[in-house]
Backbone as numpy.savetxt, mean C-alpha at the origin, in Angstrom:
# Nx Ny Nz CAx CAy CAz Cx Cy Cz
-9.45 0.17 19.33 -9.02 -1.32 19.31 -7.43 -1.46 19.65
-7.26 -2.28 20.67 -5.92 -2.60 21.08 -5.31 -3.81 20.30
-4.36 -3.55 19.50 -3.71 -4.33 18.50 -2.34 -5.05 19.24
-2.38 -6.23 19.46 -1.12 -6.93 20.10 0.02 -6.47 19.22
1.16 -6.21 19.91 2.31 -5.76 19.19 2.73 -6.82 18.24
2.66 -8.03 18.72 3.08 -9.30 17.81 2.45 -9.19 16.51
1.34 -8.77 16.39 0.52 -8.72 15.10 1.09 -7.77 14.08
1.84 -6.76 14.48 2.32 -5.71 13.55 3.78 -5.43 13.58
4.58 -6.15 14.61 6.05 -5.85 14.65 6.86 -6.89 15.23
7.96 -7.29 14.52 8.72 -8.33 14.92 9.55 -7.63 16.38
10.01 -8.62 17.15 10.70 -8.09 18.40 12.16 -7.93 18.19
12.59 -7.92 17.04 14.09 -7.64 16.65 14.34 -6.24 16.67
13.43 -5.36 16.57 13.76 -3.95 16.44 14.03 -3.17 17.59
15.04 -2.16 17.57 15.52 -1.45 18.79 14.36 -0.37 19.08
13.90 -0.34 20.48 13.12 0.85 20.87 13.71 2.15 20.52
13.03 3.08 20.16 13.61 4.54 19.93 14.34 4.58 18.43
14.11 3.53 17.76 14.89 3.51 16.33 14.42 4.75 15.57
13.26 5.30 15.62 12.81 6.33 14.89 12.48 7.67 15.65
13.11 7.66 16.91 12.91 8.91 17.67 13.08 10.19 16.77
12.37 11.17 16.86 12.52 12.59 16.16 12.22 12.38 14.63
11.67 11.32 14.36 11.30 11.27 12.74 9.78 11.34 12.69
9.56 12.00 11.64 7.95 12.08 11.43 7.60 11.55 10.11
6.43 10.65 10.05 6.06 10.01 8.90 4.64 10.61 8.42
4.52 10.86 6.95 3.29 11.27 6.44 2.72 10.19 5.65
1.60 9.63 5.88 1.07 8.33 5.23 -0.35 8.76 4.73
-0.38 8.54 3.29 -1.60 8.58 2.50 -2.18 7.14 2.72
-3.71 7.12 2.70 -4.25 5.97 3.06 -4.01 5.27 4.34
-3.63 6.26 5.17 -3.01 5.79 6.52 -4.11 4.98 7.34
-5.35 5.06 7.08 -6.29 4.27 7.98 -6.59 2.83 7.39
-6.00 2.69 6.28 -6.23 1.32 5.66 -5.52 0.10 6.23
-5.82 -0.97 6.10 -5.45 -2.32 6.92 -3.88 -2.27 6.86
-3.24 -2.17 5.70 -1.72 -2.40 5.61 -1.04 -0.97 6.27
-1.49 0.03 5.57 -0.84 1.33 5.94 -0.87 1.71 7.51
-1.89 1.35 7.95 -2.17 1.56 9.54 -1.24 0.81 10.25
-0.85 -0.40 9.73 -0.07 -1.18 10.48 1.58 -0.87 10.20
1.62 -0.36 9.13 3.05 0.36 8.92 3.27 1.43 9.82
2.30 2.16 9.73 2.46 3.49 10.67 2.53 3.14 12.13
1.68 2.17 12.59 1.70 1.72 13.91 3.25 1.19 14.29
3.75 0.46 13.58 5.11 -0.03 13.70 6.04 1.10 13.84
6.03 2.09 13.08 7.10 3.33 13.28 6.78 4.02 14.42
5.51 4.27 14.75 5.19 5.23 15.97 5.68 4.33 17.19
5.40 3.04 17.11 5.87 2.19 18.31 7.45 2.37 18.47
8.07 2.58 17.53 9.56 2.60 17.55 10.21 3.92 17.57
9.17 5.06 17.86 9.60 6.36 18.22 9.17 7.41 17.33
8.56 7.14 16.14 8.24 8.17 15.25 6.90 8.79 15.72
6.49 10.03 15.12 5.31 10.55 15.24 4.93 10.58 13.77
3.58 10.78 13.67 2.74 10.46 12.32 1.66 11.35 11.92
1.54 11.54 10.74 0.33 12.13 10.11 -0.31 11.27 9.09
-1.56 10.72 9.39 -2.12 9.91 8.41 -3.30 10.75 7.77
-3.53 10.52 6.48 -4.65 11.21 5.72 -5.45 10.14 4.96
-6.80 10.55 4.83 -7.70 9.83 3.98 -8.87 10.72 3.84
-9.80 9.98 3.00 -10.98 10.80 2.54 -12.14 10.67 3.56
-12.20 9.59 4.43 -13.16 9.35 5.33 -12.77 10.02 6.71
-13.54 11.11 7.03 -12.83 11.85 8.25 -13.06 10.86 9.51
-14.12 10.29 9.82 -14.43 9.48 11.19 -13.42 8.45 11.10
-13.19 7.74 10.02 -12.35 6.58 9.93 -10.80 7.01 10.08
-10.36 7.99 9.54 -9.09 8.59 9.70 -8.58 9.09 11.04
-9.53 9.91 11.63 -9.32 10.26 12.96 -9.32 9.31 14.05
-10.22 8.26 13.86 -10.15 7.01 14.76 -9.03 6.41 14.72
-8.26 6.16 13.50 -7.20 5.39 13.28 -6.15 6.06 13.99
-6.11 7.37 13.71 -4.92 8.19 14.49 -4.99 7.98 15.90
-6.09 8.14 16.49 -6.11 8.03 17.98 -5.80 6.65 18.51
-6.22 5.60 17.75 -5.78 4.28 17.96 -4.37 3.87 17.82
-3.81 4.44 16.73 -2.22 4.26 16.54 -1.44 5.09 17.69
-1.99 6.16 18.09 -1.15 6.85 19.21 -1.14 6.19 20.52
-1.83 5.10 20.70 -1.76 4.48 22.01 -0.63 3.41 22.06
-0.02 3.16 21.08 1.07 2.22 21.03 2.35 2.73 21.74
2.40 4.02 21.92 3.58 4.43 22.75 3.20 5.56 23.54
3.31 5.71 24.87 3.20 6.85 25.58 4.02 8.23 24.93
3.19 9.32 24.73 3.74 10.48 24.31 3.70 10.78 22.75
3.23 9.60 22.11 3.23 9.45 20.63 2.21 10.69 20.09
2.62 11.32 19.06 1.66 12.21 18.43 1.43 11.75 17.05
-0.04 11.48 16.89 -0.40 11.06 15.57 -1.65 11.85 15.19
-1.44 12.66 14.02 -2.41 13.33 13.54 -3.39 12.72 12.44
-4.67 12.78 12.46 -5.54 12.21 11.43 -6.21 13.29 10.66
-6.10 13.46 9.47 -6.67 14.30 8.69 -7.48 13.80 7.55
-8.68 13.73 8.13 -9.70 13.21 7.08 -10.21 14.40 6.06
-11.03 13.78 5.13 -11.58 14.70 3.90 -10.47 15.19 3.17
-9.44 14.52 2.99 -8.26 14.82 2.17 -8.09 13.78 1.07
-8.34 14.24 -0.27 -8.15 13.56 -1.34 -6.93 13.65 -2.13
-6.15 12.55 -2.23 -4.84 12.74 -2.92 -4.83 13.17 -4.40
-6.10 13.07 -5.08 -6.46 13.66 -6.44 -6.34 15.12 -6.40
-6.55 15.88 -5.08 -6.51 17.24 -5.09 -5.32 17.69 -4.47
-4.34 18.34 -5.19 -3.23 18.67 -4.59 -3.24 19.80 -3.62
-4.18 20.59 -3.65 -4.46 21.70 -2.76 -4.66 21.20 -1.26
-5.56 20.34 -1.22 -5.94 19.80 0.20 -4.72 18.94 0.53
-3.92 18.22 -0.28 -2.83 17.39 0.13 -1.81 18.20 0.50
-1.43 19.35 -0.14 -0.41 20.20 0.22 -0.72 20.86 1.60
-1.95 21.17 1.96 -2.27 21.68 3.14 -1.92 20.70 4.34
-2.24 19.38 4.00 -2.02 18.33 4.92 -0.56 18.11 5.23
0.37 18.17 4.15 1.64 18.05 4.26 2.25 19.14 5.16
1.86 20.49 4.87 2.23 21.70 5.49 1.80 21.57 7.13
0.58 21.02 7.51 0.16 20.84 8.70 1.13 19.89 9.50
1.41 18.88 8.79 2.13 17.70 9.51 3.49 18.28 9.91
4.20 19.06 8.92 5.42 19.58 9.29 5.40 20.58 10.26
4.28 21.52 10.25 4.23 22.61 11.23 3.91 22.00 12.60
3.09 21.06 12.81 2.69 20.64 13.88 3.54 19.64 14.70
4.26 18.87 13.83 5.10 17.66 14.21 6.61 18.07 14.17
6.88 19.22 13.67 8.26 19.67 13.44 9.10 19.35 12.34
8.51 18.32 11.43 9.47 17.97 10.32 8.55 16.99 9.45
9.03 16.59 8.32 8.45 15.54 7.58 9.63 14.84 7.04
9.88 13.56 7.55 11.12 12.82 7.14 10.83 11.55 6.30
9.78 10.90 6.43 9.30 9.76 5.84 8.08 9.90 5.15
7.79 9.35 4.08 6.45 9.27 3.45 6.13 7.89 3.06
4.92 7.61 3.15 4.41 6.18 2.77 3.21 6.65 1.88
3.24 6.51 0.67 2.23 6.76 -0.49 1.39 5.35 -0.53
0.38 5.39 0.14 -0.41 3.98 0.14 -2.03 4.20 -0.22
-2.32 5.36 -0.60 -3.67 5.57 -1.04 -3.88 4.89 -2.37
-4.88 4.01 -2.46 -5.22 3.28 -3.73 -6.60 2.84 -3.93
-6.87 2.40 -5.03 -8.38 2.07 -5.40 -8.20 0.58 -6.06
-9.21 -0.23 -5.96 -9.23 -1.52 -6.71 -10.53 -2.15 -6.80
-11.00 -2.88 -7.77 -12.20 -3.81 -7.80 -11.83 -4.78 -8.86
-12.55 -5.80 -8.85 -12.37 -6.87 -9.83 -13.20 -6.55 -11.11
-12.68 -6.49 -12.37 -13.57 -6.31 -13.55 -12.80 -6.64 -14.66
-13.61 -7.31 -15.59 -13.06 -7.44 -17.09 -12.90 -6.27 -17.75
-11.99 -6.31 -18.81 -11.83 -4.91 -19.39 -13.14 -4.42 -20.21
-13.80 -5.48 -20.77 -15.20 -5.00 -21.46 -16.15 -4.70 -20.44
-16.05 -5.06 -19.15 -17.15 -4.64 -18.26 -16.69 -3.40 -17.46
-15.65 -2.64 -17.73 -15.06 -1.55 -17.18 -15.19 -0.22 -18.03
-15.75 0.66 -17.42 -16.05 1.91 -18.18 -14.64 2.57 -18.12
-14.43 3.76 -19.08 -13.31 4.49 -18.94 -13.30 5.24 -17.75
-14.25 5.64 -17.11 -14.46 6.43 -15.87 -13.89 5.40 -14.74
-14.15 4.41 -14.86 -13.76 3.35 -13.77 -12.31 3.17 -13.64
-11.74 2.93 -14.97 -10.37 2.82 -15.32 -9.50 4.06 -14.81
-10.14 5.38 -15.09 -9.60 6.54 -14.89 -9.44 6.77 -13.33
-10.59 6.34 -12.55 -10.57 6.52 -11.18 -9.37 5.79 -10.50
-9.19 4.68 -10.72 -7.94 3.88 -10.30 -6.84 4.59 -10.69
-6.63 5.03 -11.98 -5.32 5.84 -12.33 -5.18 7.05 -11.64
-6.27 7.80 -11.38 -6.30 9.01 -10.81 -5.75 8.89 -9.27
-6.34 7.93 -8.55 -6.03 7.68 -7.17 -4.59 7.15 -6.95
-4.40 6.24 -7.69 -3.07 5.55 -7.60 -1.81 6.34 -8.19
-2.01 6.81 -9.32 -0.98 7.31 -10.12 -0.89 8.86 -9.79
-2.00 9.60 -10.10 -1.90 10.95 -9.93 -1.78 11.31 -8.52
-2.48 10.36 -7.58 -2.29 10.61 -6.23 -1.03 10.45 -5.67
-0.26 9.53 -6.29 1.18 9.29 -5.96 2.04 10.46 -6.31
1.83 10.88 -7.54 2.55 12.01 -8.02 2.36 13.32 -7.33
0.96 13.58 -6.89 0.76 14.73 -6.08 1.43 14.44 -4.81
1.50 13.39 -4.10 2.06 13.09 -2.74 3.70 13.37 -2.93
4.18 13.04 -3.99 5.67 13.39 -4.06 5.90 14.92 -4.22
4.92 15.59 -5.08 5.19 16.95 -5.25 4.99 17.76 -4.09
4.03 17.35 -3.08 3.71 18.31 -2.12 4.66 18.02 -1.00
5.18 16.76 -0.87 5.94 16.29 0.45 7.48 16.76 0.01
7.77 16.68 -1.23 9.38 16.78 -1.54 10.02 18.12 -0.87
9.50 19.23 -1.03 9.97 20.36 -0.33 10.25 20.28 1.15
9.47 19.51 1.87 9.76 19.15 3.18 10.83 18.01 3.43
10.66 17.07 2.63 11.70 15.98 2.58 13.11 16.49 2.42
13.31 17.40 1.34 14.56 17.89 1.08 15.14 18.73 2.37
14.21 19.14 3.37 14.90 19.79 4.59 15.19 18.80 5.58
14.84 17.55 5.46 15.10 16.54 6.43 16.49 15.91 6.27
17.18 15.42 7.22 18.51 14.85 7.34 18.38 13.40 6.64
17.14 12.81 6.71 17.12 11.39 6.28 15.79 11.11 5.55
15.62 11.76 4.33 14.41 11.60 3.56 14.18 10.47 2.91
13.07 9.81 3.13 12.77 8.47 2.46 11.24 8.32 2.05
11.21 7.76 0.95 9.66 7.42 0.57 9.51 5.95 0.21
8.41 5.45 0.73 8.06 4.00 0.35 6.67 4.26 -0.34
6.63 3.65 -1.51 5.28 3.42 -2.46 4.65 1.89 -2.18
3.40 1.94 -1.64 2.74 0.48 -1.64 2.33 0.19 -2.92
2.74 -0.71 -3.78 2.38 -1.25 -5.07 1.80 -2.55 -4.92
1.93 -3.27 -5.94 1.42 -4.64 -6.07 2.28 -5.35 -7.16
1.96 -6.74 -7.38 2.73 -7.44 -8.24 1.98 -7.91 -9.66
0.72 -7.62 -9.67 0.02 -8.04 -10.93 0.73 -7.78 -12.10
1.32 -6.40 -12.32 1.82 -6.28 -13.59 2.99 -6.85 -13.87
3.65 -7.63 -13.07 4.84 -8.44 -13.37 4.55 -9.50 -14.47
3.45 -10.08 -14.27 3.01 -11.12 -15.33 1.70 -10.79 -16.02
0.96 -9.86 -15.53 -0.45 -9.62 -16.08 -1.21 -10.42 -15.21
-2.59 -9.90 -15.05 -3.57 -10.50 -14.37 -4.96 -10.29 -14.86
-5.84 -11.21 -15.32 -7.09 -11.11 -15.74 -7.93 -10.33 -14.74
-8.80 -9.47 -15.11 -9.61 -8.59 -14.35 -8.78 -7.46 -13.43
-7.60 -7.44 -13.73 -6.96 -6.38 -13.02 -6.09 -5.49 -14.03
-6.57 -5.28 -15.15 -5.88 -4.27 -16.20 -5.78 -2.89 -15.46
-6.61 -2.34 -15.00 -6.57 -1.03 -14.38 -5.60 -0.88 -13.34
-5.54 -1.88 -12.32 -4.63 -1.80 -11.23 -3.21 -2.13 -11.90
-3.06 -3.07 -12.68 -1.70 -3.36 -13.37 -1.08 -2.25 -14.05
-1.99 -1.48 -14.66 -1.38 -0.20 -15.34 -0.95 0.94 -14.29
-1.77 0.98 -13.21 -1.59 2.05 -12.15 -0.24 1.62 -11.44
-0.16 0.40 -11.14 1.15 0.15 -10.26 2.38 0.05 -10.94
2.31 -0.09 -12.44 3.38 -0.15 -13.15 3.97 1.45 -13.14
2.92 2.13 -13.18 3.26 3.71 -13.34 3.79 4.10 -11.96
3.30 3.52 -10.74 4.08 3.88 -9.40 5.42 3.28 -9.46
5.55 2.09 -9.90 7.03 1.60 -9.94 7.86 2.68 -10.69
7.38 2.98 -11.78 8.27 3.97 -12.56 8.45 5.26 -11.80
7.39 5.71 -11.24 7.63 7.07 -10.58 8.70 6.80 -9.38
8.58 5.77 -8.72 9.67 5.39 -7.82 11.17 5.48 -8.38
11.32 5.05 -9.53 12.63 5.09 -10.14 13.06 6.57 -10.47
12.01 7.28 -11.03 12.37 8.68 -11.40 12.70 9.48 -10.11
12.01 9.40 -9.04 12.42 10.05 -7.79 13.76 9.62 -7.35
14.13 8.31 -7.32 15.58 7.87 -7.10 16.46 8.57 -7.82
16.43 8.74 -9.19 17.31 9.20 -10.12 17.38 10.71 -10.00
16.17 11.34 -9.79 16.28 13.00 -9.66 16.54 13.43 -8.45
16.21 12.80 -7.31 16.30 13.18 -6.03 17.34 12.44 -5.00
17.81 11.16 -5.75 18.76 10.41 -5.10 20.13 11.32 -4.67
20.55 12.00 -5.61 21.77 12.88 -5.48 21.60 14.00 -4.41
20.28 14.11 -4.01 19.95 15.31 -2.91 19.68 14.51 -1.75
19.88 13.12 -1.67 19.63 12.49 -0.31 18.38 11.64 -0.25
17.58 11.70 -1.14 16.31 11.12 -0.84 16.29 9.58 -1.32
15.75 8.76 -0.45 15.59 7.31 -0.75 14.20 7.06 -1.32
14.04 6.33 -2.29 12.77 6.00 -2.97 12.58 4.56 -3.40
11.61 3.82 -2.54 11.58 2.52 -3.01 10.13 2.06 -2.77
9.85 0.89 -3.49 8.51 0.15 -3.43 8.56 -1.04 -2.71
7.37 -1.18 -1.94 7.03 -2.41 -1.24 5.72 -2.85 -2.14
5.92 -3.99 -2.50 4.85 -4.61 -3.34 4.33 -6.00 -2.52
3.23 -5.75 -1.94 2.63 -6.83 -1.05 2.12 -7.90 -1.96
2.09 -9.20 -1.60 1.53 -10.28 -2.16 0.11 -10.49 -1.50
-0.40 -11.57 -1.70 -1.61 -11.85 -0.69 -1.45 -11.83 0.80
-1.99 -10.83 1.29 -1.82 -10.59 2.80 -3.17 -10.81 3.36
-3.07 -11.70 4.37 -4.26 -12.27 5.08 -5.07 -11.08 5.94
-6.33 -11.14 5.94 -7.02 -10.24 7.00 -6.92 -9.01 6.59
-6.88 -8.62 5.15 -6.89 -7.12 4.81 -8.04 -6.81 3.76
-8.31 -5.69 3.70 -9.31 -5.20 2.86 -9.06 -5.75 1.29
-8.01 -5.64 0.98 -7.54 -6.05 -0.24 -7.88 -7.60 -0.71
-7.62 -8.54 0.19 -7.97 -9.71 -0.01 -9.33 -9.99 0.09
-10.02 -9.26 0.95 -11.47 -9.51 1.05 -12.20 -9.08 -0.26
-11.66 -8.06 -0.93 -12.10 -7.55 -2.04 -11.90 -8.34 -3.42
-10.73 -8.96 -3.26 -10.20 -9.69 -4.55 -10.38 -11.23 -4.52
-10.58 -11.70 -3.47 -10.84 -13.16 -3.36 -11.95 -13.74 -4.26
-11.92 -14.63 -4.71 -12.92 -15.50 -5.52 -13.87 -15.91 -4.44
-14.99 -16.48 -5.17 -16.09 -17.06 -4.55 -15.65 -18.40 -3.93
-16.06 -18.55 -2.55 -15.71 -19.98 -1.90 -14.18 -20.34 -2.16
-13.35 -19.44 -1.76 -11.93 -19.69 -1.76 -11.38 -20.59 -0.83
-10.77 -21.77 -1.28 -10.25 -22.61 -0.21 -8.87 -22.09 0.23
-8.90 -21.68 1.47 -7.59 -21.10 1.84 -6.41 -22.03 1.84
-6.58 -23.32 2.30 -5.64 -24.28 2.28 -5.02 -24.57 0.79
-5.82 -24.68 -0.27 -5.42 -24.81 -1.50 -4.76 -23.51 -1.94
-5.31 -22.40 -1.62 -4.74 -21.15 -2.15 -3.24 -21.11 -1.47
-3.10 -21.23 -0.13 -1.83 -21.07 0.36 -0.80 -22.21 -0.21
-1.29 -23.23 -0.60 -0.44 -24.34 -1.23 0.39 -23.82 -2.52
-0.37 -22.76 -3.20 0.35 -22.18 -4.34 1.34 -21.24 -4.10
1.57 -20.90 -3.02 2.47 -19.76 -2.39 3.77 -20.56 -2.23
5.01 -20.49 -2.80 6.24 -20.87 -2.56 6.75 -21.02 -1.14
6.40 -19.97 -0.36 6.78 -19.80 1.07 5.70 -20.65 1.89
4.74 -21.19 1.39 3.70 -21.86 2.20 3.02 -21.29 3.10
2.65 -20.00 2.96 1.65 -19.23 3.79 1.24 -17.97 3.16
0.14 -17.53 3.75 -0.21 -16.15 3.40 0.59 -15.12 4.00
0.77 -14.02 3.42 1.45 -12.89 4.18 0.77 -12.33 5.43
1.37 -11.65 6.19 0.65 -10.88 7.29 1.05 -9.39 7.27
0.23 -8.62 7.97 0.60 -7.10 7.85 1.98 -6.89 8.47
2.35 -7.80 9.48 3.57 -7.76 10.22 4.76 -7.81 9.23
4.58 -8.65 8.08 5.45 -8.78 7.13 5.89 -7.37 6.30
4.72 -6.77 6.02 4.87 -5.46 5.34 5.51 -4.50 6.29
4.93 -4.55 7.60 5.36 -3.41 8.62 6.87 -3.64 8.89
7.33 -4.90 8.80 8.72 -5.15 9.14 9.54 -4.76 7.92
9.12 -4.81 6.68 9.99 -4.56 5.60 10.06 -3.02 5.64
8.95 -2.32 6.04 8.88 -0.87 6.10 9.79 -0.31 7.09
9.92 -0.89 8.35 10.97 -0.70 9.17 12.44 -0.71 8.79
12.77 -1.81 8.15 14.02 -2.02 7.51 14.29 -0.84 6.63
13.44 -0.69 5.58 13.92 0.30 4.62 13.98 1.79 5.20
13.38 2.09 6.21 13.47 3.24 6.86 14.50 3.52 7.95
15.19 2.15 8.26 16.21 2.17 9.16 17.60 2.39 8.66
18.50 2.47 9.32 19.87 2.51 8.90 20.36 1.36 8.02
19.89 0.21 8.38 20.10 -0.93 7.69 19.77 -1.01 6.21
18.76 -0.02 5.96 18.17 0.16 4.52 18.63 1.37 3.93
19.83 1.89 4.48 20.34 3.25 3.75 20.94 3.16 2.43
21.40 2.17 1.94 21.91 2.01 0.63 21.04 1.40 -0.42
19.64 1.23 0.01 18.79 0.63 -0.91 17.82 1.91 -1.57
17.90 1.92 -2.76 17.34 3.02 -3.41 16.89 2.70 -4.92
15.64 3.10 -5.18 15.18 2.93 -6.55 14.71 1.42 -6.82
14.40 0.71 -5.77 14.12 -0.73 -5.76 12.83 -0.96 -5.83
12.27 -2.25 -6.25 10.94 -2.60 -6.30 11.05 -3.92 -5.55
10.54 -4.14 -4.15 10.73 -5.07 -3.26 9.50 -5.72 -3.03
9.20 -7.01 -3.75 7.91 -7.81 -3.32 8.06 -8.23 -2.05
7.08 -8.24 -1.28 6.99 -9.06 0.03 5.80 -9.95 0.03
6.18 -11.13 -0.53 4.84 -11.93 -1.01 5.20 -13.50 -1.14
6.32 -13.77 -0.34 6.72 -15.19 -0.41 6.95 -15.94 -1.65
7.35 -15.10 -2.61 7.68 -15.50 -4.01 6.50 -15.91 -4.72
5.29 -15.61 -4.34 4.14 -15.90 -4.99 3.94 -15.46 -6.40
4.60 -14.19 -6.64 4.31 -13.65 -8.05 5.08 -14.57 -9.03
5.98 -15.19 -8.67 6.61 -16.21 -9.74 5.82 -17.37 -9.99
4.50 -17.49 -9.35 3.61 -18.54 -9.81 2.27 -17.81 -10.11
2.25 -16.52 -10.14 0.84 -16.01 -10.17 0.17 -16.19 -11.61
1.08 -16.44 -12.59 0.31 -16.77 -13.82 -0.72 -17.89 -13.90
-0.50 -18.70 -12.77 -1.48 -19.85 -12.77 -2.74 -19.44 -11.67
-2.63 -18.38 -11.17 -3.63 -17.80 -10.22 -4.39 -16.83 -10.85
-5.52 -16.38 -10.15 -6.39 -15.15 -10.49 -6.99 -14.59 -9.45
-7.76 -13.49 -9.78 -8.59 -12.99 -8.73 -10.06 -13.11 -9.10
-11.03 -13.22 -8.31 -12.48 -12.85 -8.58 -13.04 -14.15 -9.13
-12.47 -15.23 -9.09 -12.99 -16.49 -9.59 -12.89 -17.66 -8.57
-13.84 -18.73 -8.70 -13.50 -19.89 -7.86 -12.18 -20.60 -8.17
-11.55 -21.18 -7.07 -10.25 -21.73 -7.22 -10.19 -23.02 -8.17
-11.31 -23.59 -8.34 -11.31 -25.03 -9.00 -11.33 -24.71 -10.48
-11.62 -23.41 -10.92 -11.48 -23.10 -12.41 -10.06 -22.65 -12.87
-9.75 -23.11 -13.94 -8.44 -22.83 -14.53 -8.56 -21.71 -15.77
-7.50 -21.16 -15.98 -7.56 -20.19 -17.18 -7.36 -21.04 -18.42
-8.01 -20.69 -19.57 -9.02 -19.65 -19.66 -10.34 -20.02 -19.54
-10.73 -21.11 -18.82 -12.01 -21.71 -18.76 -13.02 -20.69 -18.20
-12.65 -20.04 -17.27 -13.62 -19.07 -16.56 -13.84 -17.70 -17.24
-13.06 -17.56 -18.46 -13.36 -16.59 -19.33 -14.32 -17.13 -20.52
-14.40 -18.48 -20.81 -15.10 -19.03 -21.81 -16.55 -19.55 -21.48
-16.51 -20.27 -20.33 -17.61 -20.95 -19.80 -18.82 -20.11 -19.40
-19.87 -20.66 -19.33 -21.21 -19.77 -18.91 -21.64 -20.00 -17.53
-20.79 -20.82 -16.74 -21.30 -21.13 -15.43 -21.10 -19.95 -14.37
-21.65 -20.15 -13.23 -21.77 -18.96 -12.31 -20.60 -19.12 -11.50
-19.35 -18.81 -11.97 -17.97 -18.91 -11.33 -17.43 -17.68 -10.95
-17.99 -16.51 -11.32 -17.31 -15.23 -10.85 -17.74 -14.87 -9.57
-16.79 -14.24 -8.88 -16.96 -13.55 -7.59 -18.09 -12.61 -7.65
-18.88 -12.54 -6.44 -19.97 -11.52 -6.52 -19.30 -10.14 -6.60
-18.19 -9.98 -6.27 -17.45 -8.73 -6.17 -17.04 -8.06 -7.64
-17.18 -9.11 -8.75 -16.74 -8.74 -10.06 -17.62 -7.69 -10.48
-17.12 -6.53 -11.01 -17.89 -5.36 -11.58 -18.04 -5.51 -13.01
-19.16 -5.13 -13.56 -19.49 -5.29 -15.14 -19.91 -6.62 -15.42
-20.07 -7.67 -14.59 -20.73 -8.87 -15.06 -19.67 -9.71 -15.73
-20.01 -10.90 -16.00 -19.14 -11.83 -16.76 -18.69 -11.44 -18.04
-17.36 -11.70 -18.23 -16.84 -11.19 -19.66 -17.47 -12.08 -20.62
-17.73 -11.62 -21.94 -18.11 -12.42 -23.02 -17.16 -12.24 -24.19
-16.56 -13.30 -24.64 -15.64 -13.23 -25.67 -16.08 -13.84 -26.96
């Protein structure tokens, strides 16, 4: 699939900005992370993306490599961030075949819409394992390589739900709060050794797997957009541009920071929700018996 450059990268960035840099990306075949990787490769980096789905990950790597002649992009499928052995093998292969490991994007994540009473302990644990344990494992296996780099940097892809709380997202809110905390710990422990550690927290990003999963039934895009202070949905280019900035010289003194890229939507998200029709207001959708809940809601309608 040929993706127009205008979809994933602003024209302000200098060609060759990331020459001789290598980025390791978990969840690299996903909608957002693949575009972050695509932008970095277009600007000179080589990349290694990992994921659980072999076919999808390898296909994404071949596609991303087309953005720049001579680009090297390795796709390693069948790799689960919850299993440190396979993750370590992937990081070692990345450094061995591409010559270094300079940047990391920790983007592997899981999500679904569910009320707490309709969510099993195993379902909650699955998200915590993928997001939190997976991020910790990613830090552990890549840090020895990063410490050999002249410019080691990590970006974690988080979210904003835990800033205010969000119905039907208790599992994700807990996981992302933990990721933000890990970011701070890495900045404090490894900042003195040259490592930069920052979070990008996307808001509602159009045409992504996440929005498809989380949007309520019959969402009115115009009404939804009107709730965002910046007046529009985010794009994958917004996230990719933020990534380029943080990995560039311009972002060299930013460390230990949580950076929402969301058009200020989190400051109004207490009036928003996921998984329900937009014409319903909190707490009516929790109390009424109508068929308001998105078909994507796991565990059925909550009963209070």
